[in-house]
Amino acid sequence: MPKVETFNRDQVIQNAIDVFHDKGFNATSMQDLVDATGLNRSSIYNSFGSKLDLFLECLNVYQYKYQQDTSEVLLHSNTGFDAIKNMFLMYLTAIVKDKDGKGCMITNSKSEMANHCDRITGFLKTNQKQTLDLLTQLVDKGQKDGSINSKQTSENYALFLFSNLQGIRMTSILENDKSKLETLVNTSIDILT
């Protein structure tokens, strides 16, 4: 008979996200996870598998939250350009709220773990493809509605925007001046008009 979890799984995952986001995968010990979650090691292993399994579950939950936020932003955008601008501003708001300078957990994971673990690399590639596909669709919409120029293909603009968004997320770890970050956002999206 399978064991029944007697803890709040969502809260445990959020606590683990906080630790992984703060320390990264490699610097997070099992004891850190025990301390943060209130679970003993065997409960963590029995409920989540390995540290890597727990980390990947945390990445998925973190990604899902941003996907929900992005969907909400897109619902309130009239043109392709507005959607992209609002998406960048959503990220800017999250950056400014990040007083500890932790950065984006997914971007940090890319910097720390890409090409070191096939499972994490697979997650990161899928995340990047989904984001690029979304940006391509938004640019395409903007080119069709006239809010975005057609000097480049939607795919080229999407890659440019994605790279800039990643760069802004990395820059913000050490630079939290909102006006400077707004300048980066505006410079990134001005090329579209």
Coordinates of C-alpha atoms in Angstrom, one line a residue, residues 41-145:
R41 CA 15.9 12.9 4.4
S42 CA 14.0 9.7 3.9
S43 CA 10.7 11.6 3.5
I44 CA 12.3 13.8 0.8
Y45 CA 13.7 10.7 -1.0
N46 CA 10.4 8.7 -0.7
S47 CA 8.2 11.6 -1.8
F48 CA 10.4 13.3 -4.5
G49 CA 13.1 10.8 -5.4
S50 CA 16.5 12.4 -5.6
K51 CA 17.7 15.9 -5.1
L52 CA 17.7 16.3 -8.9
D53 CA 14.1 15.1 -9.1
L54 CA 13.0 17.6 -6.5
F55 CA 15.0 20.4 -8.3
L56 CA 13.2 19.6 -11.6
E57 CA 9.8 19.6 -9.9
C58 CA 10.7 23.0 -8.4
L59 CA 11.8 24.3 -11.8
N60 CA 8.4 23.1 -13.3
V61 CA 6.5 24.9 -10.5
Y62 CA 8.5 28.0 -11.0
Q63 CA 8.0 27.9 -14.7
Y64 CA 4.2 27.3 -14.4
K65 CA 3.9 30.5 -12.2
Y66 CA 5.5 32.6 -14.9
Q67 CA 3.4 31.0 -17.6
Q68 CA 0.3 31.9 -15.6
D69 CA 1.5 35.5 -15.1
T70 CA 2.4 35.8 -18.8
S71 CA -1.0 34.5 -19.9
E72 CA -2.7 37.1 -17.7
V73 CA -0.5 39.9 -19.2
L74 CA -1.3 38.7 -22.8
L75 CA -5.1 38.8 -22.1
H76 CA -4.8 42.5 -21.5
S77 CA -2.7 43.4 -24.6
N78 CA -4.3 44.6 -27.8
T79 CA -1.4 44.4 -30.3
G80 CA 1.6 42.2 -30.7
F81 CA 3.9 45.0 -29.6
D82 CA 1.8 45.7 -26.5
A83 CA 2.0 42.1 -25.6
I84 CA 5.7 42.0 -25.8
K85 CA 6.1 45.3 -24.0
N86 CA 3.8 44.2 -21.2
M87 CA 5.7 40.9 -21.0
F88 CA 9.0 42.7 -20.5
L89 CA 7.4 45.1 -18.0
M90 CA 6.0 42.1 -16.0
Y91 CA 9.6 40.7 -15.8
L92 CA 10.9 44.2 -14.9
T93 CA 8.4 44.4 -12.0
A94 CA 9.5 40.9 -10.7
I95 CA 13.1 42.1 -11.0
V96 CA 12.6 45.3 -9.0
K97 CA 10.7 43.3 -6.3
D98 CA 13.7 41.0 -6.1
K99 CA 15.6 43.0 -3.4
D100 CA 18.0 40.1 -2.7
G101 CA 19.2 40.0 -6.3
K102 CA 18.5 36.3 -6.7
G103 CA 17.6 36.6 -10.4
C104 CA 15.4 34.2 -12.3
M105 CA 15.7 30.6 -11.1
I106 CA 15.5 29.3 -14.6
T107 CA 18.1 31.7 -16.0
N108 CA 20.4 30.9 -13.0
S109 CA 19.9 27.2 -13.7
K110 CA 20.9 27.7 -17.3
S111 CA 24.1 29.5 -16.2
E112 CA 24.9 26.9 -13.5
M113 CA 23.7 23.6 -15.0
A114 CA 23.2 23.7 -18.7
N115 CA 25.2 21.0 -20.4
H116 CA 26.1 19.4 -17.0
C117 CA 23.0 17.3 -16.6
D118 CA 21.0 15.9 -19.5
R119 CA 17.7 16.2 -17.6
I120 CA 18.2 19.8 -16.6
T121 CA 19.5 20.7 -20.1
G122 CA 16.3 19.0 -21.5
F123 CA 14.1 21.1 -19.2
L124 CA 16.0 24.3 -20.2
K125 CA 15.8 23.6 -23.9
T126 CA 12.1 22.9 -23.7
N127 CA 11.6 26.1 -21.7
Q128 CA 13.6 28.1 -24.2
K129 CA 11.7 26.7 -27.1
Q130 CA 8.3 27.5 -25.5
T131 CA 9.4 31.1 -24.8
L132 CA 10.8 31.5 -28.3
D133 CA 7.6 30.1 -29.8
L134 CA 5.5 32.5 -27.8
L135 CA 7.7 35.5 -28.8
T136 CA 7.6 34.4 -32.4
Q137 CA 3.8 34.3 -32.3
L138 CA 3.6 37.7 -30.7
V139 CA 6.0 39.3 -33.2
D140 CA 4.1 37.6 -36.0
K141 CA 0.8 39.1 -34.6
G142 CA 2.5 42.5 -34.3
Q143 CA 3.7 42.3 -37.9
K144 CA 0.3 41.5 -39.1
D145 CA -1.5 44.2 -37.0

